[in-house]
Coordinates of C-alpha atoms in Angstrom, one line a residue:
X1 CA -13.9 132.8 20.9
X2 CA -16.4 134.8 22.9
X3 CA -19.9 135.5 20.7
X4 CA -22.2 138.3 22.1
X5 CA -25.4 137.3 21.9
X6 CA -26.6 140.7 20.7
X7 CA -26.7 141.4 17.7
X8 CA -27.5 137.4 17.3
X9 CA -30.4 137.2 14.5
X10 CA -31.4 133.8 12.8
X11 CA -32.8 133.5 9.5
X12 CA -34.6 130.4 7.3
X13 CA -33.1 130.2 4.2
X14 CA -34.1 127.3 2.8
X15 CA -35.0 123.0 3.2
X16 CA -32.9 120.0 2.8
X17 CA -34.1 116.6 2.6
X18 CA -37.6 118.5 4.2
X19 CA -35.3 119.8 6.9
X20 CA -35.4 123.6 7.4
X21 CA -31.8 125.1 7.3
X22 CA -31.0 128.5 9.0
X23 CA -28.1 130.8 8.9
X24 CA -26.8 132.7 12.0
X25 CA -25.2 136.0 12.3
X26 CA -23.2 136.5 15.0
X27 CA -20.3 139.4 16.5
X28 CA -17.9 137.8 18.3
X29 CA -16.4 139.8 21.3
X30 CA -13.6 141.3 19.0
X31 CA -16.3 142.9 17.2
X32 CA -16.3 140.3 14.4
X33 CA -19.0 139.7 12.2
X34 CA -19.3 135.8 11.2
X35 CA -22.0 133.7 10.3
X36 CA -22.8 130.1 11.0
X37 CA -25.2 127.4 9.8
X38 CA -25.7 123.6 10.5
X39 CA -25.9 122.0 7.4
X40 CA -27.3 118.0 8.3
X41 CA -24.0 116.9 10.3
X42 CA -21.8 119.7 8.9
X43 CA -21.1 122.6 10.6
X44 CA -20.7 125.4 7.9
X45 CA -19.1 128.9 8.9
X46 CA -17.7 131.9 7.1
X47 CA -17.3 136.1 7.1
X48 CA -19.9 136.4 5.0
X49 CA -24.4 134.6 5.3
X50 CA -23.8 134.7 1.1
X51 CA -21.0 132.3 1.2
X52 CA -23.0 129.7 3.6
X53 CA -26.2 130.5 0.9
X54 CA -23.6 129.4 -1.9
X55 CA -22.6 126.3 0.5
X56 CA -26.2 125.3 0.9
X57 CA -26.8 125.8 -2.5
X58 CA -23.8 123.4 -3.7
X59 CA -25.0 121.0 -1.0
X60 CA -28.0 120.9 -3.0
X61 CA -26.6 119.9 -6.3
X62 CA -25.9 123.7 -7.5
X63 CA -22.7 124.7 -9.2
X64 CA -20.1 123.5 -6.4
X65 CA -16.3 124.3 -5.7
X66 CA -15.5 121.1 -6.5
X67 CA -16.6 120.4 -10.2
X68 CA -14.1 123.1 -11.6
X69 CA -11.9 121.6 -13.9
X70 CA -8.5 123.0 -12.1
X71 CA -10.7 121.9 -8.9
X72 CA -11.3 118.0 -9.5
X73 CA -7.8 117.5 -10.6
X74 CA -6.4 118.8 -7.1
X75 CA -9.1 117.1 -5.2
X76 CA -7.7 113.9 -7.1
X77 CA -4.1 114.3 -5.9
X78 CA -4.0 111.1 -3.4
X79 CA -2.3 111.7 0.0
X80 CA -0.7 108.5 1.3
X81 CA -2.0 109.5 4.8
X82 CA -3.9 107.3 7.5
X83 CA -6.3 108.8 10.1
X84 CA -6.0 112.3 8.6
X85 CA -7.3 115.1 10.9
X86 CA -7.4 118.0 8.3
X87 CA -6.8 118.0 4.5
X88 CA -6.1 121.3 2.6
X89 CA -6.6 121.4 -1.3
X90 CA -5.4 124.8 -3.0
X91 CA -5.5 124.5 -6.7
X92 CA -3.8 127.9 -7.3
X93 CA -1.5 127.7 -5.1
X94 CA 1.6 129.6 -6.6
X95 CA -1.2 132.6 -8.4
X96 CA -2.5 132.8 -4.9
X97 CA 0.6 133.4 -3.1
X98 CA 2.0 136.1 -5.6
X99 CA -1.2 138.2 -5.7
X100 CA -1.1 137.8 -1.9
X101 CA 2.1 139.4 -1.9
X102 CA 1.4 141.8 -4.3
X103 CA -1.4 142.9 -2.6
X104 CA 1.2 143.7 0.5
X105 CA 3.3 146.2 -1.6
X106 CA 6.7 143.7 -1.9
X107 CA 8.2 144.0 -5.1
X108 CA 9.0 140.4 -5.9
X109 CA 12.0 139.0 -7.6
X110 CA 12.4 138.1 -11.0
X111 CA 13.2 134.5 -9.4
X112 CA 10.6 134.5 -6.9
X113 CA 7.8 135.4 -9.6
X114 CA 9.3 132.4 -11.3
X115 CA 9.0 129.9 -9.1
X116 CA 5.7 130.9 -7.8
X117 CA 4.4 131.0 -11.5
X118 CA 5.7 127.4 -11.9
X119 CA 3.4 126.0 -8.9
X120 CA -0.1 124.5 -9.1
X121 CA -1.8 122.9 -7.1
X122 CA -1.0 122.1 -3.7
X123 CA -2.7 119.3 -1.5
X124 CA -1.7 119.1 2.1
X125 CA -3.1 116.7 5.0
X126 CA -2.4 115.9 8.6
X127 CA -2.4 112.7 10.3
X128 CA -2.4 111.2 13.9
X129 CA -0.3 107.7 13.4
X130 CA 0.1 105.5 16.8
X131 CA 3.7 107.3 16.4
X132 CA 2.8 110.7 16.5
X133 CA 1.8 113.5 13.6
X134 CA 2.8 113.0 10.1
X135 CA 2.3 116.0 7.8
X136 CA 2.3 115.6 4.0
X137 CA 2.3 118.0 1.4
X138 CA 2.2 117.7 -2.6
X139 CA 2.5 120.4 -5.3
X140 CA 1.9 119.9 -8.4
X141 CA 4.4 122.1 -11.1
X142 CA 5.0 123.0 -14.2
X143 CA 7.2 120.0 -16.5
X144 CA 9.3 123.0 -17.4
X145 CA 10.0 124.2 -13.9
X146 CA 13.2 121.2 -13.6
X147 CA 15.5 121.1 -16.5
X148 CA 17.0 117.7 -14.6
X149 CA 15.7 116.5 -11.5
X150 CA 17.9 115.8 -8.2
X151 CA 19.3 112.6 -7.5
X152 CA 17.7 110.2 -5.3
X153 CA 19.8 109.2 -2.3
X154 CA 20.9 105.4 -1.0
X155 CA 20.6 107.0 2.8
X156 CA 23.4 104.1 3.6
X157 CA 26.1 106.8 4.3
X158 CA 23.7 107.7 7.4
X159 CA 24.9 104.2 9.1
X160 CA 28.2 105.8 9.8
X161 CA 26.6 108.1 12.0
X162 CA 26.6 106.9 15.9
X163 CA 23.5 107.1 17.6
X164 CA 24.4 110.1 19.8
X165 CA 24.0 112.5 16.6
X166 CA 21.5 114.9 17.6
X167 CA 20.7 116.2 14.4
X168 CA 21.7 115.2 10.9
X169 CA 21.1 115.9 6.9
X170 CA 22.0 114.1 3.7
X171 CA 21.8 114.4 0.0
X172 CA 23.3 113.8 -3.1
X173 CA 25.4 115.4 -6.4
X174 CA 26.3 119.1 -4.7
X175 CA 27.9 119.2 -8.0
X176 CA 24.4 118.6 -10.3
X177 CA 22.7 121.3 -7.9
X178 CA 25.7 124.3 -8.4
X179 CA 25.4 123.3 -12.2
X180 CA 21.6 124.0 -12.4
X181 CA 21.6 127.4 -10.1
X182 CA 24.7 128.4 -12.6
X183 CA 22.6 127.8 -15.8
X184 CA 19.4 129.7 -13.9
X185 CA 21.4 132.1 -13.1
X186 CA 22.4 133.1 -17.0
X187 CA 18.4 134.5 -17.2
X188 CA 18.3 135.7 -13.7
X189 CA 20.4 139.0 -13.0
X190 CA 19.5 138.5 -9.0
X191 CA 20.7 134.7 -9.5
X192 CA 23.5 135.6 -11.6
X193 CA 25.0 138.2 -9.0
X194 CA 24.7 135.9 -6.2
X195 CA 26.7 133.4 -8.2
X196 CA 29.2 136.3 -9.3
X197 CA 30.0 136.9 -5.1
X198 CA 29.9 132.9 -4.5
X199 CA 33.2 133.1 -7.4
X200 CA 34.6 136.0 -6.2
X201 CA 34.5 135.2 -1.9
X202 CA 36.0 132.2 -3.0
X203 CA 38.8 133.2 -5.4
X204 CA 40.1 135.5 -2.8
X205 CA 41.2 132.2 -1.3
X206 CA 42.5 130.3 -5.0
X207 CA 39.9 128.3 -4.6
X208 CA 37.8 127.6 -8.1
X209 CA 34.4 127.0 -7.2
X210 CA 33.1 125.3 -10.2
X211 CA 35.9 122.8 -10.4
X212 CA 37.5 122.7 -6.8
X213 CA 34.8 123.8 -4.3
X214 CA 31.4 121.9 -6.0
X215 CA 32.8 119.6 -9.3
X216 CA 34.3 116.7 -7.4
X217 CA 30.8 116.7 -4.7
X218 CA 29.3 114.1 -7.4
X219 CA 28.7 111.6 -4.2
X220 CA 26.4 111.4 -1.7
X221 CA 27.1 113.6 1.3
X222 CA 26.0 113.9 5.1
X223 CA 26.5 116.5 7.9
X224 CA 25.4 116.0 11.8
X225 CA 26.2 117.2 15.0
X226 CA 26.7 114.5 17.5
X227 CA 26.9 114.5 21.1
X228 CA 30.1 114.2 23.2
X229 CA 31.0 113.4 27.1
X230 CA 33.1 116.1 27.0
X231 CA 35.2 118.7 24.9
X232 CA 33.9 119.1 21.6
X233 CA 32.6 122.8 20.0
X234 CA 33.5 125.3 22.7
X235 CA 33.5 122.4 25.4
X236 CA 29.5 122.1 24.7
X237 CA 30.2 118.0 24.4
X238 CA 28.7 118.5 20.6
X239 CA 31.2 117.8 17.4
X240 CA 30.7 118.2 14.1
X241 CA 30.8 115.4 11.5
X242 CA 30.9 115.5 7.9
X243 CA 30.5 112.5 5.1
X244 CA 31.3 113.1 1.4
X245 CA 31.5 110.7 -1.5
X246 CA 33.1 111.0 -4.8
X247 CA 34.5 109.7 -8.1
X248 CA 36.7 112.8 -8.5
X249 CA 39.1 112.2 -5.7
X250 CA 42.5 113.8 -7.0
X251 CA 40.1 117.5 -7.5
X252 CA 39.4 116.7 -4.0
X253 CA 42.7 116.0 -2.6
X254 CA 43.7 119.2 -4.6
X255 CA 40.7 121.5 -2.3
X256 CA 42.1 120.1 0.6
X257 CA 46.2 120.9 -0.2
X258 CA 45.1 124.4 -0.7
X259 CA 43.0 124.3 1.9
X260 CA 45.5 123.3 4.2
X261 CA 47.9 126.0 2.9
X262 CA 45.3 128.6 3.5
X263 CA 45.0 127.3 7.9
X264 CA 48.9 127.0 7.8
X265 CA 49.1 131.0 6.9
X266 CA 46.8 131.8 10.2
X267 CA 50.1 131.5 13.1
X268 CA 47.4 130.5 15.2
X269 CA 46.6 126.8 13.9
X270 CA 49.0 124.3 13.7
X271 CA 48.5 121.5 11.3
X272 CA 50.1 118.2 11.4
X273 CA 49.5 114.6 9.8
X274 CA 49.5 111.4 11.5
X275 CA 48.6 107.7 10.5
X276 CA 45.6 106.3 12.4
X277 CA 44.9 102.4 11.5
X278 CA 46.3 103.0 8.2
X279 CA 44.8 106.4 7.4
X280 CA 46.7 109.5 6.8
X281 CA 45.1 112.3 9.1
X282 CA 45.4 115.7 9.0
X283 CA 44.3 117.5 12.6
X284 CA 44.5 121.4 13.0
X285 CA 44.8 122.6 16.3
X286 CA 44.6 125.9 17.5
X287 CA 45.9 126.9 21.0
X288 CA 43.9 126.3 24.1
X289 CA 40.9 125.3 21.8
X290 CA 42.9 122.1 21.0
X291 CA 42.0 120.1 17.8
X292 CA 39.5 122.0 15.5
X293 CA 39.1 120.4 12.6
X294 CA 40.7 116.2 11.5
X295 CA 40.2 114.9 8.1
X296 CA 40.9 111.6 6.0
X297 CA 39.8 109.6 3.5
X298 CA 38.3 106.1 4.3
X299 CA 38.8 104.9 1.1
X300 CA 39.2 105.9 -2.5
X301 CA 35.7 107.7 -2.5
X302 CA 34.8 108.8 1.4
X303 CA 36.3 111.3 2.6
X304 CA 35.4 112.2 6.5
X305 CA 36.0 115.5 8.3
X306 CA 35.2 116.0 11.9
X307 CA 34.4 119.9 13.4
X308 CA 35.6 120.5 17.1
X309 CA 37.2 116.8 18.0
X310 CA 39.8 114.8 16.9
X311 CA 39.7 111.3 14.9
X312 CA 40.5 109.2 17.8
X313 CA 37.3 110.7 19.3
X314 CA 35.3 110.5 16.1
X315 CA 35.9 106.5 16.1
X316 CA 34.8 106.1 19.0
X317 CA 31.8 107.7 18.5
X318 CA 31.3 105.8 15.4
X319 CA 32.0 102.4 17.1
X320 CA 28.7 102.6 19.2
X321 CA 25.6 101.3 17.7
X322 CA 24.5 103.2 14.1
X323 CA 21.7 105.9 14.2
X324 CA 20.4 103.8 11.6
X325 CA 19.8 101.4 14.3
X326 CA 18.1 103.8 16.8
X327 CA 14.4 103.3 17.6
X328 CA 13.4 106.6 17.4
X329 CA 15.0 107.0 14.1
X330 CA 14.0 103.5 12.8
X331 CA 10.3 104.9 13.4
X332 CA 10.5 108.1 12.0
X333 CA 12.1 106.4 8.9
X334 CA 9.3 104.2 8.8
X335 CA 6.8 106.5 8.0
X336 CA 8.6 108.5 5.7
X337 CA 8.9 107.5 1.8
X338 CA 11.8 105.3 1.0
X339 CA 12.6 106.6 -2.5
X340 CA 13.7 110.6 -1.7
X341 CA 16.1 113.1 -2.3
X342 CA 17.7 113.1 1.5
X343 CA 16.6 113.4 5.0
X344 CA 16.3 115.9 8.3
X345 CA 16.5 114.4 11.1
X346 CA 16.5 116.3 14.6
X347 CA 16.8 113.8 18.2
X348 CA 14.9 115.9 20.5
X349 CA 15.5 114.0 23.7
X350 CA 18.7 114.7 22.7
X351 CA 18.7 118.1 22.5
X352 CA 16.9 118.7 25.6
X353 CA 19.5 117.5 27.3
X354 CA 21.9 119.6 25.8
X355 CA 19.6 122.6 26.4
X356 CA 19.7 121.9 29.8
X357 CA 23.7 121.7 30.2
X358 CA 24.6 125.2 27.7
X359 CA 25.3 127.9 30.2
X360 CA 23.0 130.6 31.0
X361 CA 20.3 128.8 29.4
X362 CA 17.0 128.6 30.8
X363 CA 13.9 126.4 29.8
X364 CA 10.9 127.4 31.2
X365 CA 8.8 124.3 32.4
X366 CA 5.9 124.7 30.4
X367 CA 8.9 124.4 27.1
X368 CA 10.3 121.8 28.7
X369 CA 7.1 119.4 29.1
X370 CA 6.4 120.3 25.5
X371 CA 10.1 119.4 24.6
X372 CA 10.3 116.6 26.9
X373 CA 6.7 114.9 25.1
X374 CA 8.3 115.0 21.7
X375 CA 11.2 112.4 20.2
X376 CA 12.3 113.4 17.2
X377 CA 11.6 115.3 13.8
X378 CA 12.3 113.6 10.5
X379 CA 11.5 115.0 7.1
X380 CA 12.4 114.4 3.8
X381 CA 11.4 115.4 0.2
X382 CA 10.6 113.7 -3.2
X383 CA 10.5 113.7 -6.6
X384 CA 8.2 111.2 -8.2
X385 CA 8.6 113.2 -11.8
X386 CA 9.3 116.5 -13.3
X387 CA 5.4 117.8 -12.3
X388 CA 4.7 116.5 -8.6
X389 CA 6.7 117.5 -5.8
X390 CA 6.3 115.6 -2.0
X391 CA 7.4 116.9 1.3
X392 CA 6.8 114.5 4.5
X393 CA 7.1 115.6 8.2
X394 CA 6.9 113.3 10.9
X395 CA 6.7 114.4 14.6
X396 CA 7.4 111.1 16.9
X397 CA 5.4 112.1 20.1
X398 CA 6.6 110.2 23.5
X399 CA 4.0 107.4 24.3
X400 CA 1.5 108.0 27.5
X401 CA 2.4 104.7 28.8
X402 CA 6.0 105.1 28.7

C-alpha cells in the first residue's frame, strides 16, 4: 500500500511504562485515511486515531474488548491448533452477519434469519504444520438449533476406494438428515415448498421419496470420482463410484426394480444382468457411450454402483492399494479430528493431471506452479454436542526438498 507522506501529521497522546506513545495519520495513495501507532512491540492500526486512543487506553488497564462477558467466553473457546499464524474471535457472529446483510438491502429468508439467529460465537485460527496449512473454525450455537444431531461416521467404507480416486465424500444416515429438513420444513413455508418439489420431481417417476428414495439410506455412504487409463465419463479416464450401506435392503432392492424399469422405457439403454464372482450385476449401456451405469450388492448391506465404467473395471480399480493407504491421504487424515460427521477429500496432483489431458483446456503456468505446489485438500466437520460446531481444513503443500 503506497502512503503519501503529505498530509502525514504525528501527535503524542500519551506514556507507557515512561515511554511516550504517538499516533500517526496517514492517506494512503487511494486517498485513504488510516492511522497508525506503535504500541511497545505491537503495531496498532485502524480507520479511525479514536480507536488506537481506546487501544492505548485498554493497554493501560482501561475498560478493554476483552473483559465483556460475551467477549471472555469466545476468547476461551480453545483451538487445537499448533504454530497458529492468525486467530479470529467474533462473539456475535450470526447478529453480525444478518445486520451486515440487512444493511445491503437483501430480504432474508425466514430460514436464513433462523440459522443466523442460532449462531454465536465463532473462533477461527490458521496454522503452518510441517504438512502444510490447517484452518480451524468453531461456532458456538444455540442447544435448540439441533433437534438430533448427525451421526458420526466409521470412515472404514473409504478403504474400498483405490488410490486413484481424485476426489471423494462420505457420511452417514441420508435417511436421519431428509427426516430433520421434513420436520423444519412443517414451520418453514420456503423449506416446506422445496420439500413439496423434491416429492413431486420424484413421483413423476413412482418413486416415494420418504420411503424409497431416502428411508432405507440408514448406512453409511461414499461417493468419488476415480481415475481411469482409459474410457470412463465421456472418455475423460474418470468414473464414478458410489458406496451405500443399509439395514433396509428389500426398500432398496425395490428403488432399484423401479429404477431399472424407468432406463428400460428410454430405447436408448439397454439393460442386462450378469453374475460376476457370485454377484448379480446389472450394467446399462447405451450405444456408442458403452456401459453407463453397473450396480450390485456386495453383501446383504453394501450396495455399489459405478458411473461411466463397468464392474470388471471397477475391480480392478479397487484391487490396487486403498486410498486409505495413500500418503498424502494418510497425512491429511492425520491432522484432521478422528471423531466427525464425514470427510472431503480432493488429490490435487491428481487432478492436475487430468487438467492437463481434458481437451481444449489450458493452464496458465503461473496456475499450474500453484497447482503443482499443492497435494491434496481434506476437510471434515464435527459435532462435539448440540452447542459447538468444528470445521477443519487441511491444505497438504508439496515439500521444498522434494
Amino acid at each position: 500500500m503506497g502512503v503519501f507522506v503529505r498530509d502525514l501529521r504525528g501527535r503524542a497522546v500519551s506514556a507507557v511504562n515512561g515511554a511516550e506513545i504517538t499516533i500517526t495519520e496517514a492517506t494512503s495513495a487511494k486517498g485513504e485515511n488510516f492511522s497508525f501507532s506503535l504500541l511497545e512491540d505491537r503495531l496498532i492500526i485502524a480507520q479511525k486515531s479514536e480507536l488506537i486512543e481506546n487501544a492505548i487506553d485498554a493497554f493501560k488497564g482501561q475498560g478493554s474488548y476483552a473483559d465483556k462477558p460475551g467477549v471472555k467466553k469466545t476468547l476461551a473457546q480453545p483451538l487445537s491448533l499448533k504454530n497458529s499464524l492468525v486467530n479470529v474471535y467474533i462473539p456475535s457472529y450470526g447478529e453480525m452477519l444478518k445486520q451486515y446483510l440487512l444493511n445491503q438491502d437483501q430480504e432474508l429468508p425466514v430460514a436464513t434469519l433462523k440459522q443466523l439467529d442460532a449462531i454465536g460465537s465463532v473462533v477461527m485460527g490458521i496454522a503452518a504444520q510441517e504438512q502444510g496449512l490447517h484452518l480451524q473454525a468453531i461456532a458456538q450455537f444455540n442447544p435448540d438449533s439441533f433437534k438430533s444431531l448427525p451421526s458420526e461416521v466409521s470412515g472404514d467404507i473409504l478403504s474400498t476406494f483405490p488410490e486413484t480416486t481424485l476426489m471423494v465424500m462420505n457420511g452417514k444416515n441420508l435417511a436421519q438428515g431428509w427426516s430433520v429438513l421434513v420436520e423444519e420444513s412443517a414451520q418453514d413455508p420456503e423449506l416446506e415448498d422445496l420439500v413439496r418439489q423434491i416429492r413431486r420431481g420424484f413421483s413423476q417417476a413412482n418413486f416415494d421419496v420418504d420411503r424409497e428414495v431416502f428411508g432405507w439410506l440408514d448406512g453409511e455412504f461414499a461417493m468419488g470420482m476415480v481415475t481411469l487409463e482409459r474410457g470412463g465419463i465421456a472418455n475423460l479416464g474418470l468414473a464414478g463410484i458410489m458406496m451405500l450401506e443399509t439395514s433396509d435392503r428389500q426398500t432398496g432392492e425395490e428403488a432399484l426394480t423401479k429404477l431399472n424399469q424407468l432406463a428400460q422405457s428410454n430405447p436408448n439403454i439397454i439393460s442386462n444382468e450378469r453374475n460376476i464372482d457370485n454377484i448379480q450385476v446389472t450394467e446399462w449401456t447405451a450405444g456408442q457411450q458403452g456401459i453407463i451405469l453397473s450396480y450390485g450388492w456386495l453383501d446383504n448391506q453394501k450396495l455399489r454402483l459405478n458411473l461411466g465404467t463397468s464392474w470388471e473395471t471397477s475391480d480392478q480399480q479397487k484391487a490396487q492399494q486403498s486410498l486409505t493407504k495413500q500418503p498424502i491421504f494418510q497425512t491429511i487424515e492425520s491432522l484432521l479430528p478422528k471423531d466427525n460427521l464425514g470427510y472431503f477429500y480432493l488429490d490435487f496432483q491428481q487432478l492436475t493431471q487430468q487438467l492437463k489431458t481434458f481437451p481444449g483446456t489450458l493452464v496458465d503456468p503461473d496456475t499450474e506452479a500453484v497447482l503443482n505446489s499443492i497435494q491434496g485438500l481434506g476437510m471434515t466437520a464435527t459435532l462435539p454436542n448440540k452447542s459447538t460446531s468444528q470445521l477443519d481444513l487441511v491444505l497438504s503443500i508439496q515439500s521444498t526438498d522434494q
